[in-house]
Short mmCIF file of C-alpha atoms in Angstrom, two decimals:
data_model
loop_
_atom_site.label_atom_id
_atom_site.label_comp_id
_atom_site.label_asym_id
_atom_site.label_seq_id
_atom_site.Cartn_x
_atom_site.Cartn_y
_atom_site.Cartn_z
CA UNK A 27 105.35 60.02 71.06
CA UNK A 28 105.20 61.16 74.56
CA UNK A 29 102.29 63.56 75.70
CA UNK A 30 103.08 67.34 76.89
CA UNK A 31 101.42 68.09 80.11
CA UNK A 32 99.82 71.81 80.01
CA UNK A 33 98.40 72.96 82.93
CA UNK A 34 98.19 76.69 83.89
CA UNK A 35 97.49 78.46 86.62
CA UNK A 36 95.86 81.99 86.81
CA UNK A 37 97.35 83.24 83.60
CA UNK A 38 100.31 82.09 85.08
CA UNK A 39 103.45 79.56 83.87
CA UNK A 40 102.65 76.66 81.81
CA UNK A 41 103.60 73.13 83.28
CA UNK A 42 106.31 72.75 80.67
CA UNK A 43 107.70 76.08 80.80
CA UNK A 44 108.27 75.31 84.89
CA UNK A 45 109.92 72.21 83.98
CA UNK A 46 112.27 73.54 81.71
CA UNK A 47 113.45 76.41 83.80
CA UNK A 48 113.97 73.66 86.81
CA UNK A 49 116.01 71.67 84.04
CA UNK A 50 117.81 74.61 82.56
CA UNK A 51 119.04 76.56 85.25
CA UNK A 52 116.36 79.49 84.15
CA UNK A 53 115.50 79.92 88.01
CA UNK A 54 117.14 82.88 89.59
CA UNK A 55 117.49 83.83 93.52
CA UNK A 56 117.58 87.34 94.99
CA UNK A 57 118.43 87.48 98.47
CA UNK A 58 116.84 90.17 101.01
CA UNK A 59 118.39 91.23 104.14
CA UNK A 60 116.25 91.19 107.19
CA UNK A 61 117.30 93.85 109.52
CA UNK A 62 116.03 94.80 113.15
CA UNK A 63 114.92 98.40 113.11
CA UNK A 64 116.25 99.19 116.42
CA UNK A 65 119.80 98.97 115.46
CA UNK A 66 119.55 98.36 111.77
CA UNK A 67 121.57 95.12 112.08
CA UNK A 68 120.99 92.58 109.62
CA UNK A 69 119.03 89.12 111.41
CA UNK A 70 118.21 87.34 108.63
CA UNK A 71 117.96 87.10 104.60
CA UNK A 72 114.95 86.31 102.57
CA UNK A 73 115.14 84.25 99.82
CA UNK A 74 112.98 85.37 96.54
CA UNK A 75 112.60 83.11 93.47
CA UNK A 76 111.99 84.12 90.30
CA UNK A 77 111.94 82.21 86.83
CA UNK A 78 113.65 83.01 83.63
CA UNK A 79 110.94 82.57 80.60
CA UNK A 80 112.26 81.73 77.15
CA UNK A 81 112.67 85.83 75.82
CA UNK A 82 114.34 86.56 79.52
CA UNK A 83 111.89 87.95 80.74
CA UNK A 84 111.58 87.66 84.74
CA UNK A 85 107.96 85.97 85.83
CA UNK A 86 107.68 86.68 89.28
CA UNK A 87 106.66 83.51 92.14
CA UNK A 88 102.99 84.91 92.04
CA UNK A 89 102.76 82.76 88.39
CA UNK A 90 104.44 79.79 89.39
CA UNK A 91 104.89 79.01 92.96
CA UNK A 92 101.50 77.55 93.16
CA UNK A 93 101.63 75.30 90.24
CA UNK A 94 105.58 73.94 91.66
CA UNK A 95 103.28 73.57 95.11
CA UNK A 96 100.40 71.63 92.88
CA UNK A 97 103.03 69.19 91.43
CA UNK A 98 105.48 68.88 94.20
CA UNK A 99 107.86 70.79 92.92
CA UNK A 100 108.60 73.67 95.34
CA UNK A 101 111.18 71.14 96.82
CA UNK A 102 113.35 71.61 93.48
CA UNK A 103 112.33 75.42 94.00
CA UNK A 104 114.43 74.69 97.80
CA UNK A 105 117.00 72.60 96.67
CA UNK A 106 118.06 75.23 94.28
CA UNK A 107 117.88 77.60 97.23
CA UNK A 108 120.39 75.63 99.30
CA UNK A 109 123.13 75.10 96.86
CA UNK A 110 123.14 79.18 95.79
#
């Protein structure tokens, strides 16, 4: 029998719970234009990550990022970035 991690950050996502989103595609990107005011042309697009609990529900990067950053996993968070 193989022992669950649990760790949990400020009330935030359980170490499992990240895992499982990394595993099961649960992670979703929104992008967000950058634009110069001067001439409201678009420079540049932000990248936002959110994850996908079990119900759906949308947990936003302030409950996870740090834990991903804890365990090394904010490169998964970039490779996921790259190939969207």
């Amino acid at each position: 029998m193989m022992a669950t991690k649990v760790l949990v950050v400020d009330d935030g996502v359980q170490f499992g719970e990240l895992i499982s989103a990394l595993e099961e595609r649960g992670v979703v990107m929104h992008y967000q234009p950058q634009v110069e005011l001067d001439s409201f042309q678009v420079v540049g697009v932000e990248s936002l990550v959110r994850l996908l609990d079990a119900d759906g529900n949308v947990c936003y990067p302030g409950r996870f990022v740090h834990l991903a950053e804890l365990e090394g996993l904010n490169k998964h968070l970039t490779a996921l970035d790259l190939v969207a």
